[in-house]
Structures are given as C-alpha cells and as structure tokens.
mmCIF file of C-alpha atoms and ligand atoms in Angstrom:
data_model
loop_
_atom_site.group_PDB
_atom_site.id
_atom_site.type_symbol
_atom_site.label_atom_id
_atom_site.label_comp_id
_atom_site.label_asym_id
_atom_site.label_seq_id
_atom_site.Cartn_x
_atom_site.Cartn_y
_atom_site.Cartn_z
ATOM 1 C CA UNK A 1 19.520 6.559 4.758
ATOM 2 C CA UNK A 2 16.976 9.226 6.035
ATOM 3 C CA UNK A 3 12.423 9.539 5.098
ATOM 4 C CA UNK A 4 11.526 5.407 5.812
ATOM 5 C CA UNK A 5 9.704 6.676 8.934
ATOM 6 C CA UNK A 6 6.099 7.205 8.996
ATOM 7 C CA UNK A 7 3.873 9.160 11.856
ATOM 8 C CA UNK A 8 3.374 10.449 14.977
ATOM 9 C CA UNK A 9 2.735 9.500 17.107
ATOM 10 C CA UNK A 10 1.601 5.638 15.420
ATOM 11 C CA UNK A 11 5.650 5.722 14.027
ATOM 12 C CA UNK A 12 6.389 2.323 11.522
ATOM 13 C CA UNK A 13 9.950 2.730 10.812
ATOM 14 C CA UNK A 14 10.757 0.389 8.036
ATOM 15 C CA UNK A 15 14.605 -1.503 7.776
ATOM 16 C CA UNK A 16 15.719 -3.817 4.477
ATOM 17 C CA UNK A 17 16.176 -4.780 1.508
ATOM 18 C CA UNK A 18 14.813 -6.961 -1.492
ATOM 19 C CA UNK A 19 18.022 -9.374 -1.376
ATOM 20 C CA UNK A 20 19.470 -9.012 2.654
ATOM 21 C CA UNK A 21 18.870 -10.963 5.045
ATOM 22 C CA UNK A 22 16.110 -9.983 5.928
ATOM 23 C CA UNK A 23 13.174 -7.218 5.743
ATOM 24 C CA UNK A 24 11.399 -5.517 8.798
ATOM 25 C CA UNK A 25 9.282 -2.870 10.737
ATOM 26 C CA UNK A 26 9.141 -0.887 14.118
ATOM 27 C CA UNK A 27 5.861 0.510 15.050
ATOM 28 C CA UNK A 28 6.494 2.744 18.374
ATOM 29 C CA UNK A 29 2.845 4.633 19.706
ATOM 30 C CA UNK A 30 1.103 1.325 19.014
ATOM 31 C CA UNK A 31 -1.005 1.892 22.947
ATOM 32 C CA UNK A 32 -0.436 -0.852 25.717
ATOM 33 C CA UNK A 33 -3.111 -4.238 25.669
ATOM 34 C CA UNK A 34 -4.203 -4.498 22.898
ATOM 35 C CA UNK A 35 -4.703 -8.325 22.445
ATOM 36 C CA UNK A 36 -1.357 -8.749 18.665
ATOM 37 C CA UNK A 37 -0.041 -12.158 17.954
ATOM 38 C CA UNK A 38 1.645 -13.222 15.410
ATOM 39 C CA UNK A 39 -0.868 -14.197 12.996
ATOM 40 C CA UNK A 40 -2.657 -11.850 13.294
ATOM 41 C CA UNK A 41 0.439 -10.358 11.353
ATOM 42 C CA UNK A 42 1.339 -13.503 9.125
ATOM 43 C CA UNK A 43 -2.873 -13.758 7.186
ATOM 44 C CA UNK A 44 -2.211 -9.471 5.996
ATOM 45 C CA UNK A 45 1.019 -10.809 5.006
ATOM 46 C CA UNK A 46 -0.142 -14.225 3.605
ATOM 47 C CA UNK A 47 -2.508 -11.930 1.757
ATOM 48 C CA UNK A 48 0.498 -9.899 0.241
ATOM 49 C CA UNK A 49 2.579 -12.893 -0.411
ATOM 50 C CA UNK A 50 3.820 -13.628 -3.461
ATOM 51 C CA UNK A 51 3.896 -16.141 -6.191
ATOM 52 C CA UNK A 52 0.424 -17.542 -5.141
ATOM 53 C CA UNK A 53 -1.321 -17.143 -8.975
ATOM 54 C CA UNK A 54 0.712 -16.975 -12.186
ATOM 55 C CA UNK A 55 -0.190 -13.101 -12.465
ATOM 56 C CA UNK A 56 2.142 -12.711 -9.472
ATOM 57 C CA UNK A 57 6.466 -13.311 -9.699
ATOM 58 C CA UNK A 58 6.793 -16.293 -9.118
ATOM 59 C CA UNK A 59 9.369 -15.443 -6.413
ATOM 60 C CA UNK A 60 8.203 -17.698 -4.096
ATOM 61 C CA UNK A 61 8.953 -17.477 -0.245
ATOM 62 C CA UNK A 62 6.463 -18.026 3.220
ATOM 63 C CA UNK A 63 7.390 -14.329 4.242
ATOM 64 C CA UNK A 64 6.792 -15.246 7.654
ATOM 65 C CA UNK A 65 6.748 -12.746 10.081
ATOM 66 C CA UNK A 66 8.269 -12.838 13.740
ATOM 67 C CA UNK A 67 7.693 -10.459 16.426
ATOM 68 C CA UNK A 68 10.272 -9.790 18.819
ATOM 69 C CA UNK A 69 9.641 -7.235 20.854
ATOM 70 C CA UNK A 70 6.773 -4.879 22.478
ATOM 71 C CA UNK A 71 3.793 -8.305 23.404
ATOM 72 C CA UNK A 72 3.899 -9.797 26.969
ATOM 73 C CA UNK A 73 1.010 -12.935 26.741
ATOM 74 C CA UNK A 74 -0.710 -11.625 23.514
ATOM 75 C CA UNK A 75 -1.418 -7.905 24.302
ATOM 76 C CA UNK A 76 1.242 -4.959 23.158
ATOM 77 C CA UNK A 77 2.946 -3.499 26.361
ATOM 78 C CA UNK A 78 2.779 -0.219 24.492
ATOM 79 C CA UNK A 79 7.042 -0.924 24.229
ATOM 80 C CA UNK A 80 8.146 -0.784 19.761
ATOM 81 C CA UNK A 81 7.072 -3.991 18.161
ATOM 82 C CA UNK A 82 9.293 -5.524 16.082
ATOM 83 C CA UNK A 83 8.951 -7.010 13.417
ATOM 84 C CA UNK A 84 11.194 -9.699 11.315
ATOM 85 C CA UNK A 85 11.031 -11.484 8.295
ATOM 86 C CA UNK A 86 13.728 -13.334 7.148
ATOM 87 C CA UNK A 87 14.252 -12.837 3.369
ATOM 88 C CA UNK A 88 14.585 -17.528 1.848
ATOM 89 C CA UNK A 89 14.959 -17.223 -2.442
ATOM 90 C CA UNK A 90 16.838 -14.979 -3.498
ATOM 91 C CA UNK A 91 18.698 -15.672 -7.134
ATOM 92 C CA UNK A 92 20.967 -12.393 -7.520
ATOM 93 C CA UNK A 93 22.927 -13.517 -9.721
ATOM 94 C CA UNK A 94 19.730 -12.250 -12.517
ATOM 95 C CA UNK A 95 20.414 -9.176 -10.906
ATOM 96 C CA UNK A 96 24.408 -8.528 -12.080
ATOM 97 C CA UNK A 97 23.240 -6.770 -14.863
ATOM 98 C CA UNK A 98 20.977 -4.225 -13.749
ATOM 99 C CA UNK A 99 24.710 -3.595 -11.855
ATOM 100 C CA UNK A 100 25.466 -1.913 -14.491
ATOM 101 C CA UNK A 101 22.657 -0.150 -16.902
ATOM 102 C CA UNK A 102 19.198 1.618 -15.222
ATOM 103 C CA UNK A 103 16.061 -0.156 -16.038
ATOM 104 C CA UNK A 104 13.566 2.246 -17.605
ATOM 105 C CA UNK A 105 11.010 3.076 -15.165
ATOM 106 C CA UNK A 106 12.458 1.804 -12.479
ATOM 107 C CA UNK A 107 14.673 3.952 -9.303
ATOM 108 C CA UNK A 108 18.295 2.463 -10.736
ATOM 109 C CA UNK A 109 19.040 5.695 -12.218
ATOM 110 C CA UNK A 110 18.021 8.227 -8.986
ATOM 111 C CA UNK A 111 19.049 5.780 -6.989
ATOM 112 C CA UNK A 112 22.531 6.126 -8.380
ATOM 113 C CA UNK A 113 22.406 9.735 -9.220
ATOM 114 C CA UNK A 114 21.232 10.403 -5.393
ATOM 115 C CA UNK A 115 23.426 8.292 -3.463
ATOM 116 C CA UNK A 116 26.216 6.831 -5.975
ATOM 117 C CA UNK A 117 26.024 3.300 -4.284
ATOM 118 C CA UNK A 118 23.371 1.026 -4.720
ATOM 119 C CA UNK A 119 22.175 -2.457 -3.386
ATOM 120 C CA UNK A 120 21.001 -3.907 -6.630
ATOM 121 C CA UNK A 121 20.340 -6.508 -6.132
ATOM 122 C CA UNK A 122 16.779 -7.449 -7.017
ATOM 123 C CA UNK A 123 15.796 -3.668 -6.561
ATOM 124 C CA UNK A 124 17.227 -3.865 -3.095
ATOM 125 C CA UNK A 125 15.478 -0.606 -1.243
ATOM 126 C CA UNK A 126 13.564 0.230 -4.166
ATOM 127 C CA UNK A 127 12.425 -3.135 -4.507
ATOM 128 C CA UNK A 128 8.375 -4.093 -3.528
ATOM 129 C CA UNK A 129 9.761 -6.313 -0.995
ATOM 130 C CA UNK A 130 10.145 -2.804 0.879
ATOM 131 C CA UNK A 131 6.298 -3.249 1.605
ATOM 132 C CA UNK A 132 6.747 -6.087 3.546
ATOM 133 C CA UNK A 133 7.166 -3.644 6.255
ATOM 134 C CA UNK A 134 4.485 -1.703 5.611
ATOM 135 C CA UNK A 135 1.871 -4.461 5.917
ATOM 136 C CA UNK A 136 2.840 -5.778 8.598
ATOM 137 C CA UNK A 137 3.061 -2.307 10.747
ATOM 138 C CA UNK A 138 -0.811 -2.022 9.342
ATOM 139 C CA UNK A 139 -1.702 -5.229 10.302
ATOM 140 C CA UNK A 140 -1.649 -4.092 13.626
ATOM 141 C CA UNK A 141 -2.375 -0.294 13.305
ATOM 142 C CA UNK A 142 -6.160 -2.240 11.639
ATOM 143 C CA UNK A 143 -6.282 -4.342 14.372
ATOM 144 C CA UNK A 144 -6.450 -1.278 16.066
ATOM 145 C CA UNK A 145 -9.034 0.944 14.362
ATOM 146 C CA UNK A 146 -11.024 -2.458 14.297
ATOM 147 C CA UNK A 147 -12.094 -2.196 18.026
ATOM 148 C CA UNK A 148 -13.569 1.941 17.170
ATOM 149 C CA UNK A 149 -15.622 -0.767 14.414
ATOM 150 C CA UNK A 150 -12.986 1.001 11.853
ATOM 151 C CA UNK A 151 -12.603 -1.161 8.942
ATOM 152 C CA UNK A 152 -11.047 -1.335 5.665
ATOM 153 C CA UNK A 153 -11.887 -2.189 2.262
ATOM 154 C CA UNK A 154 -9.549 -2.191 -0.754
ATOM 155 C CA UNK A 155 -10.116 -3.824 -3.885
ATOM 156 C CA UNK A 156 -8.489 -3.336 -8.340
ATOM 157 C CA UNK A 157 -11.736 -1.283 -9.720
ATOM 158 C CA UNK A 158 -9.225 -1.455 -12.995
ATOM 159 C CA UNK A 159 -6.553 -3.143 -15.031
ATOM 160 C CA UNK A 160 -5.437 -2.779 -18.177
ATOM 161 C CA UNK A 161 -8.197 -0.778 -19.053
ATOM 162 C CA UNK A 162 -11.058 -3.460 -17.543
ATOM 163 C CA UNK A 163 -13.240 -2.070 -15.190
ATOM 164 C CA UNK A 164 -15.421 -4.047 -12.258
ATOM 165 C CA UNK A 165 -19.052 -3.172 -13.394
ATOM 166 C CA UNK A 166 -20.382 -4.814 -10.389
ATOM 167 C CA UNK A 167 -19.341 -5.255 -6.615
ATOM 168 C CA UNK A 168 -19.300 -8.488 -4.653
ATOM 169 C CA UNK A 169 -17.403 -7.910 -1.114
ATOM 170 C CA UNK A 170 -16.855 -12.377 -1.374
ATOM 171 C CA UNK A 171 -15.541 -12.264 -4.516
ATOM 172 C CA UNK A 172 -12.936 -10.040 -4.313
ATOM 173 C CA UNK A 173 -10.159 -12.815 -2.494
ATOM 174 C CA UNK A 174 -11.910 -15.405 -4.851
ATOM 175 C CA UNK A 175 -9.755 -14.076 -8.129
ATOM 176 C CA UNK A 176 -6.294 -13.547 -8.309
ATOM 177 C CA UNK A 177 -6.860 -9.169 -9.608
ATOM 178 C CA UNK A 178 -8.573 -8.906 -6.309
ATOM 179 C CA UNK A 179 -12.343 -7.552 -8.565
ATOM 180 C CA UNK A 180 -14.888 -8.105 -6.629
ATOM 181 C CA UNK A 181 -16.012 -8.594 -9.742
ATOM 182 C CA UNK A 182 -16.002 -12.302 -11.086
ATOM 183 C CA UNK A 183 -16.691 -11.719 -14.643
ATOM 184 C CA UNK A 184 -14.313 -8.335 -15.157
ATOM 185 C CA UNK A 185 -11.793 -10.414 -13.306
ATOM 186 C CA UNK A 186 -11.987 -13.511 -16.067
ATOM 187 C CA UNK A 187 -11.036 -10.673 -18.814
ATOM 188 C CA UNK A 188 -8.452 -9.346 -17.771
ATOM 189 C CA UNK A 189 -6.309 -12.640 -17.170
ATOM 190 C CA UNK A 190 -7.261 -13.153 -20.934
ATOM 191 C CA UNK A 191 -6.170 -9.914 -21.155
ATOM 192 C CA UNK A 192 -3.017 -10.051 -18.759
ATOM 193 C CA UNK A 193 -2.517 -13.693 -20.140
ATOM 194 C CA UNK A 194 -1.892 -11.398 -23.952
ATOM 195 C CA UNK A 195 0.336 -9.500 -22.539
ATOM 196 C CA UNK A 196 2.844 -11.295 -20.587
ATOM 197 C CA UNK A 197 3.411 -13.463 -23.918
ATOM 198 C CA UNK A 198 4.154 -10.782 -25.392
ATOM 199 C CA UNK A 199 6.936 -10.359 -22.590
ATOM 200 C CA UNK A 200 5.110 -7.347 -21.212
ATOM 201 C CA UNK A 201 3.260 -5.551 -17.732
ATOM 202 C CA UNK A 202 -0.343 -3.071 -17.447
ATOM 203 C CA UNK A 203 -1.607 -1.216 -14.412
ATOM 204 C CA UNK A 204 -4.660 -0.026 -12.917
ATOM 205 C CA UNK A 205 -6.817 1.481 -10.002
ATOM 206 C CA UNK A 206 -7.612 0.659 -7.132
ATOM 207 C CA UNK A 207 -9.745 2.213 -4.533
ATOM 208 C CA UNK A 208 -10.032 1.511 -0.971
ATOM 209 C CA UNK A 209 -13.420 2.839 1.189
ATOM 210 C CA UNK A 210 -13.060 2.826 5.560
ATOM 211 C CA UNK A 211 -15.919 2.371 7.589
ATOM 212 C CA UNK A 212 -17.098 3.385 10.188
ATOM 213 C CA UNK A 213 -15.149 6.321 9.908
ATOM 214 C CA UNK A 214 -16.015 9.325 12.848
ATOM 215 C CA UNK A 215 -15.674 12.533 12.138
ATOM 216 C CA UNK A 216 -12.872 14.416 13.281
ATOM 217 C CA UNK A 217 -9.673 12.727 12.161
ATOM 218 C CA UNK A 218 -7.281 15.253 10.819
ATOM 219 C CA UNK A 219 -6.296 18.496 10.665
ATOM 220 C CA UNK A 220 -6.933 21.590 9.242
ATOM 221 C CA UNK A 221 -3.913 22.933 7.522
ATOM 222 C CA UNK A 222 -0.699 20.758 6.951
ATOM 223 C CA UNK A 223 -2.013 17.677 8.935
ATOM 224 C CA UNK A 224 -5.376 17.549 7.238
ATOM 225 C CA UNK A 225 -6.045 13.681 6.717
ATOM 226 C CA UNK A 226 -6.913 14.118 2.601
ATOM 227 C CA UNK A 227 -3.377 15.243 2.803
ATOM 228 C CA UNK A 228 -1.442 12.406 4.604
ATOM 229 C CA UNK A 229 -2.744 9.640 2.980
ATOM 230 C CA UNK A 230 -2.029 11.206 -0.727
ATOM 231 C CA UNK A 231 1.238 11.558 0.494
ATOM 232 C CA UNK A 232 1.078 7.453 2.412
ATOM 233 C CA UNK A 233 -0.445 6.253 -0.584
ATOM 234 C CA UNK A 234 1.895 7.764 -3.438
ATOM 235 C CA UNK A 235 4.070 7.400 -1.134
ATOM 236 C CA UNK A 236 4.134 3.307 -2.568
ATOM 237 C CA UNK A 237 6.331 1.552 -5.725
ATOM 238 C CA UNK A 238 4.213 2.486 -8.825
ATOM 239 C CA UNK A 239 1.424 4.777 -7.473
ATOM 240 C CA UNK A 240 1.242 7.172 -9.832
ATOM 241 C CA UNK A 241 -1.937 9.021 -9.356
ATOM 242 C CA UNK A 242 -4.434 9.473 -5.737
ATOM 243 C CA UNK A 243 -8.067 11.348 -5.349
ATOM 244 C CA UNK A 244 -10.575 12.031 -3.049
ATOM 245 C CA UNK A 245 -13.837 11.239 -3.593
ATOM 246 C CA UNK A 246 -15.214 12.841 -6.719
ATOM 247 C CA UNK A 247 -10.994 14.413 -7.093
ATOM 248 C CA UNK A 248 -10.918 14.916 -10.799
ATOM 249 C CA UNK A 249 -14.014 14.554 -12.208
ATOM 250 C CA UNK A 250 -15.260 17.603 -9.619
ATOM 251 C CA UNK A 251 -12.690 19.639 -11.764
ATOM 252 C CA UNK A 252 -15.795 18.994 -14.229
ATOM 253 C CA UNK A 253 -18.494 19.388 -12.235
ATOM 254 C CA UNK A 254 -20.988 21.944 -11.737
ATOM 255 C CA UNK A 255 -20.536 23.857 -7.752
ATOM 256 C CA UNK A 256 -24.162 22.943 -7.169
ATOM 257 C CA UNK A 257 -23.446 18.855 -8.513
ATOM 258 C CA UNK A 258 -20.484 18.301 -6.589
ATOM 259 C CA UNK A 259 -21.293 20.116 -2.438
ATOM 260 C CA UNK A 260 -22.499 17.355 -0.523
ATOM 261 C CA UNK A 261 -26.393 18.390 0.951
ATOM 262 C CA UNK A 262 -26.709 18.446 4.803
ATOM 263 C CA UNK A 263 -29.994 16.725 6.707
ATOM 264 C CA UNK A 264 -30.032 15.886 10.226
ATOM 265 C CA UNK A 265 -30.595 11.704 10.778
ATOM 266 C CA UNK A 266 -30.950 11.278 13.574
ATOM 267 C CA UNK A 267 -30.919 14.944 15.256
ATOM 268 C CA UNK A 268 -27.054 14.659 13.185
ATOM 269 C CA UNK A 269 -26.143 16.554 10.675
ATOM 270 C CA UNK A 270 -25.544 14.484 7.210
ATOM 271 C CA UNK A 271 -24.088 14.593 4.358
ATOM 272 C CA UNK A 272 -26.761 13.991 1.709
ATOM 273 C CA UNK A 273 -24.290 12.059 -1.154
ATOM 274 C CA UNK A 274 -20.798 12.710 -0.662
ATOM 275 C CA UNK A 275 -18.485 13.630 -3.458
ATOM 276 C CA UNK A 276 -15.443 14.687 -1.357
ATOM 277 C CA UNK A 277 -14.730 10.920 -0.579
ATOM 278 C CA UNK A 278 -15.845 11.283 3.755
ATOM 279 C CA UNK A 279 -12.573 14.400 3.919
ATOM 280 C CA UNK A 280 -14.335 17.742 4.448
ATOM 281 C CA UNK A 281 -11.358 21.215 5.506
ATOM 282 C CA UNK A 282 -8.755 18.222 5.663
ATOM 283 C CA UNK A 283 -11.236 16.728 8.551
ATOM 284 C CA UNK A 284 -13.142 13.292 8.206
ATOM 285 C CA UNK A 285 -16.630 14.068 8.388
ATOM 286 C CA UNK A 286 -17.927 10.685 9.263
ATOM 287 C CA UNK A 287 -18.908 9.418 6.032
ATOM 288 C CA UNK A 288 -17.253 6.736 4.407
ATOM 289 C CA UNK A 289 -14.041 7.366 3.083
ATOM 290 C CA UNK A 290 -13.091 7.005 -0.390
ATOM 291 C CA UNK A 291 -10.240 7.065 -2.646
ATOM 292 C CA UNK A 292 -7.862 5.490 -5.081
ATOM 293 C CA UNK A 293 -5.135 4.642 -6.251
ATOM 294 C CA UNK A 294 -3.891 4.652 -10.466
ATOM 295 C CA UNK A 295 -1.379 2.351 -10.475
ATOM 296 C CA UNK A 296 0.901 1.768 -13.394
ATOM 297 C CA UNK A 297 2.762 -1.392 -15.262
ATOM 298 C CA UNK A 298 5.565 -3.257 -13.729
ATOM 299 C CA UNK A 299 8.440 -1.492 -14.652
ATOM 300 C CA UNK A 300 11.108 -4.218 -15.068
ATOM 301 C CA UNK A 301 9.371 -5.621 -18.451
ATOM 302 C CA UNK A 302 11.475 -8.841 -20.607
ATOM 303 C CA UNK A 303 10.707 -6.820 -24.033
ATOM 304 C CA UNK A 304 13.935 -5.151 -25.430
ATOM 305 C CA UNK A 305 13.959 -1.787 -24.782
ATOM 306 C CA UNK A 306 17.032 1.042 -24.326
ATOM 307 C CA UNK A 307 18.434 2.435 -22.458
ATOM 308 C CA UNK A 308 21.979 3.391 -21.068
ATOM 309 C CA UNK A 309 25.042 2.307 -19.049
ATOM 310 C CA UNK A 310 26.711 3.839 -15.683
ATOM 311 C CA UNK A 311 29.981 4.094 -17.669
ATOM 312 C CA UNK A 312 27.857 5.784 -20.765
ATOM 313 C CA UNK A 313 27.054 3.122 -23.256
ATOM 314 C CA UNK A 314 23.494 2.811 -24.851
ATOM 315 C CA UNK A 315 22.685 -0.244 -25.192
ATOM 316 C CA UNK A 316 19.679 -2.599 -25.600
ATOM 317 C CA UNK A 317 18.323 -4.867 -22.338
ATOM 318 C CA UNK A 318 16.026 -7.446 -22.018
ATOM 319 C CA UNK A 319 15.147 -7.201 -18.637
ATOM 320 C CA UNK A 320 15.607 -11.205 -16.297
ATOM 321 C CA UNK A 321 14.293 -11.962 -12.895
ATOM 322 C CA UNK A 322 11.432 -12.843 -11.389
ATOM 323 C CA UNK A 323 8.963 -9.647 -12.047
ATOM 324 C CA UNK A 324 4.464 -9.237 -11.525
ATOM 325 C CA UNK A 325 3.522 -8.617 -14.761
ATOM 326 C CA UNK A 326 1.231 -6.778 -12.939
ATOM 327 C CA UNK A 327 1.128 -5.100 -9.425
ATOM 328 C CA UNK A 328 -2.430 -3.897 -9.030
ATOM 329 C CA UNK A 329 -3.545 -6.930 -6.946
ATOM 330 C CA UNK A 330 -0.797 -7.818 -4.216
ATOM 331 C CA UNK A 331 -0.717 -3.546 -3.961
ATOM 332 C CA UNK A 332 -4.712 -3.886 -2.877
ATOM 333 C CA UNK A 333 -3.094 -5.907 0.436
ATOM 334 C CA UNK A 334 -0.357 -1.950 0.974
ATOM 335 C CA UNK A 335 -2.498 0.443 0.041
ATOM 336 C CA UNK A 336 -4.857 -1.324 3.008
ATOM 337 C CA UNK A 337 -2.035 -1.362 5.435
ATOM 338 C CA UNK A 338 -1.364 2.323 4.292
ATOM 339 C CA UNK A 339 -4.899 3.631 4.930
ATOM 340 C CA UNK A 340 -4.676 1.935 8.148
ATOM 341 C CA UNK A 341 -0.875 3.461 9.246
ATOM 342 C CA UNK A 342 -2.582 7.236 8.762
ATOM 343 C CA UNK A 343 -5.786 6.522 10.047
ATOM 344 C CA UNK A 344 -4.331 4.836 13.304
ATOM 345 C CA UNK A 345 -2.017 7.756 13.231
ATOM 346 C CA UNK A 346 -4.941 10.409 12.580
ATOM 347 C CA UNK A 347 -7.092 8.517 15.704
ATOM 348 C CA UNK A 348 -4.222 9.076 18.156
ATOM 349 C CA UNK A 349 -3.491 12.710 17.620
ATOM 350 C CA UNK A 350 -6.867 13.857 17.429
ATOM 351 C CA UNK A 351 -7.440 12.774 21.720
ATOM 352 C CA UNK A 352 -5.650 15.952 22.507
ATOM 353 C CA UNK A 353 -7.497 18.771 19.656
ATOM 354 C CA UNK A 354 -9.954 19.756 22.834
ATOM 355 C CA UNK A 355 -9.659 20.425 26.403
ATOM 356 C CA UNK A 356 -13.143 18.764 27.072
ATOM 357 C CA UNK A 357 -10.820 15.249 26.076
ATOM 358 C CA UNK A 358 -7.863 15.829 28.052
ATOM 359 C CA UNK A 359 -10.131 15.642 31.038
ATOM 360 C CA UNK A 360 -11.821 12.937 30.573
ATOM 361 C CA UNK A 361 -8.599 10.557 29.744
ATOM 362 C CA UNK A 362 -7.384 12.714 33.063
ATOM 363 C CA UNK A 363 -10.643 12.357 35.293
ATOM 364 C CA UNK A 364 -10.681 16.198 35.926
HETATM 365 C C1 FMN B 1 4.421 -4.928 -4.332
HETATM 366 C C2 FMN B 1 4.591 -4.827 -5.520
HETATM 367 C C3 FMN B 1 5.341 -5.325 -6.236
HETATM 368 C C4 FMN B 1 6.523 -5.097 -7.129
HETATM 369 N N1 FMN B 1 6.625 -5.882 -8.525
HETATM 370 C C5 FMN B 1 7.484 -5.533 -8.791
HETATM 371 C C6 FMN B 1 7.953 -6.211 -10.163
HETATM 372 O O1 FMN B 1 8.267 -7.295 -9.922
HETATM 373 N N2 FMN B 1 8.597 -5.639 -10.998
HETATM 374 C C7 FMN B 1 9.084 -4.520 -11.346
HETATM 375 O O2 FMN B 1 10.359 -3.784 -12.510
HETATM 376 N N3 FMN B 1 8.081 -3.935 -9.585
HETATM 377 C C8 FMN B 1 7.903 -4.258 -8.622
HETATM 378 N N4 FMN B 1 6.761 -2.583 -8.176
HETATM 379 C C9 FMN B 1 7.690 -1.527 -8.857
HETATM 380 C C10 FMN B 1 8.408 -1.042 -7.588
HETATM 381 O O3 FMN B 1 9.006 -0.963 -6.924
HETATM 382 C C11 FMN B 1 8.321 0.995 -8.426
HETATM 383 O O4 FMN B 1 7.885 0.550 -9.974
HETATM 384 C C12 FMN B 1 9.895 0.969 -8.351
HETATM 385 O O5 FMN B 1 10.532 1.516 -7.419
HETATM 386 C C13 FMN B 1 10.612 2.782 -9.235
HETATM 387 O O6 FMN B 1 9.353 3.215 -8.401
HETATM 388 P P1 FMN B 1 8.038 4.222 -9.121
HETATM 389 O O7 FMN B 1 7.382 3.837 -10.346
HETATM 390 O O8 FMN B 1 7.535 4.877 -8.474
HETATM 391 O O9 FMN B 1 8.797 5.493 -9.858
HETATM 392 C C14 FMN B 1 6.217 -3.220 -7.488
HETATM 393 C C15 FMN B 1 5.905 -2.207 -6.118
HETATM 394 C C16 FMN B 1 5.274 -2.893 -5.065
HETATM 395 C C17 FMN B 1 4.068 -1.966 -4.539
#
C-alpha cells in the first residue's frame, strides 16, 4: 500500500492495523543530538489514548510506546527512530459482520473497491488507531520545534454546533472535550448524552494555534506551507474541511478588510492584523499560525442504517463494536501532531533556501 510516508527531510512512515499485533512509525531525518526519551512520546500518546471518559470509545489500552532504535544515552543519533505500540484490547468478533457489509460513512466500500481484500477487524488501516504512529512521531517533531521556541496548541472550538465563548488555556485538558471554555464543555456533555442515548454521534471544529513562528517556512509553489498543512490535516480520518486564517469568511470580505496592514515594530515589518493566519504566498509571515479543521460525526453509530452486503443484498444494520461517540477531542492531539510534523520538515527544508545559510553551516 503506497502513501504511508509523509515529509521530505523529517520523514515518517506509519504502519499497522487496528487489530494486528501492533501499530507504529519509523521517523527518519530527525537531527542527531535532540534529547529524547520514551516518556516524551508517552505523554502525548496518553493524551490521545481512548477510554479516558464516557465520551470516548471504551476500548481501553495502555498504548505503551517502545522506542526500538535511533536513541542512545538519551539523545537522538540521527538514524531512523522506530517506535511500536502493541495492541492489547482487540475484540475482533465485534467486527465479523462488517467483513460482509459496508458501514455507511466509513472506508469499507472504497477500500474493497481499491484492494479487493481488507483487514476488516476494527477498521484495519482506516481505523482511528492508525493515528498512534502519527502522534508518536509528532511528539518528536514537537520536541524539536520547542528547541526553537515554536509551540503548538489545538483545542475544540465547537462541538455539535455548540461554540466556545471564552478561552482559558488551562481549561483545555480539564474537560473531556478539550474545550478552553468550561461552560461550553458542560453544555456539550448534556447534548452528547442525549445523542448517545439516541445511538447517534456528533462532529465539531478544531482550532490550532502555533506561536513562536519564524518567517520563511514554506515555499512559493507546490510546497506552500498552507497547502502542506491542509494535506496533512485532511489526511486524518474524519477531517472534512480545512481553513487558514479567516478561511471561508475571506470570500465575503472586501480587500480593504481582508488585507493585513504592515507597520514597523522594532524596525521590522509586522502585520497589524492576522487575517492571513500566518502564511502569505505559501511562506510563514512570522505571525501566529492559525487554522481550523472540520471533523465529521463518528460514522459507526448503533442506530439503524441502510446499507448493502458485499454479495449485493440491501440490508439494515446496527453497528456493534466500541466507537467514539465523538472523534473531535481525540483528534485534537492528532492535529497537533500533524502540524508539528509539517513544521519540523519545513524548518529543516528552509536551511537550504539561501547560499548565506549554507555558507554559515560550512563556515565558509
Ligand atoms: C482519533 C480518531 C478516532 C476515530 N474513532 C472512530 C471510531 O471510533 N469509529 C468510527 O467509525 N470512526 C472513527 N474514526 C473515523 C474513521 O477513521 C474515518 O471516518 C473513516 O476512516 C473514513 O474516513 P473519512 O471519514 O476520512 O472519509 C476516528 C478517527 C480518528 C482520527
């Protein structure tokens, strides 16, 4: 299967299926000398882990990471970093039905059309569990970026149509929805309880803000920073929309409203506003990077739905198995990870953009 690799210098390849022996990632191109231990990666995996509240899948696993290579005496060696998480709580019999029919909204039909054969257990490669490899690699990218003062924070901006009205960063990890507004989070809890009782699911919007951004990351044509972010974020299962800065609102604004004026701050050109979301012409402009991702409601729902079997019968199904009634809070961590991966790669790629940078490296 092609397409499991992302990045040019900071390059990851994820592997594994939901109900296989394990799941993981190989990170190649991480510079040598970065302090790194399993705990750095585990902390981020723990934030993604299921079973932490009644609003996530009850598949409960420790998701313990083992770093198999690429680290010596607490530092990266510059060689491939291979990481593995063993699957512990497979209940494959819950999924035996979906071998024969296509879950509406899931990848079963298209996967079969493409490959003619699939590991249907728990969604196989199309499972949310595939994001473990992304998050483990993203933890390393985040660590690398933090050396340069670049920090990424994602959170739920809206769930089931209920938006946040205030922003308290400390609140994000205090409620099960990763909302920076406690009052919005309690409204979501009530709404979601109703939807779960109706055997239904909901979606939402994740916002991601990166501070400490240098200028000059990204390239002007096919490797635009915003284009690469869009691809990385849209590659996460259930993400259906991406917008940067004012995004779709820019379409109805006038140029005079949408343009960010420049003034001098400490002698440097600085934007007064940030409608662009921190990228101009595909290149970071030094402002905060701000984008949003739209997440659809979890496709696997227990209420009755119409579908067809592989051998061509129309049937009605009630999907079994353990599913997230809402994907958004867990996807927040995946969004942070994918952002870190794109930025780490752009940071390293930018080092070769100018002859003076290259001369500095080689002390010419
Ligand atoms: C962290 C995470 C958890 C997910 N959990 C579930 C789940 O429990 N049940 C489910 O049906 N889909 C879940 N998904 C979504 C499916 O993987 C996704 O909708 C499916 O592969 C179809 O792809 P598409 O929605 O991008 O078209 C999850 C996705 C992510 C990122």
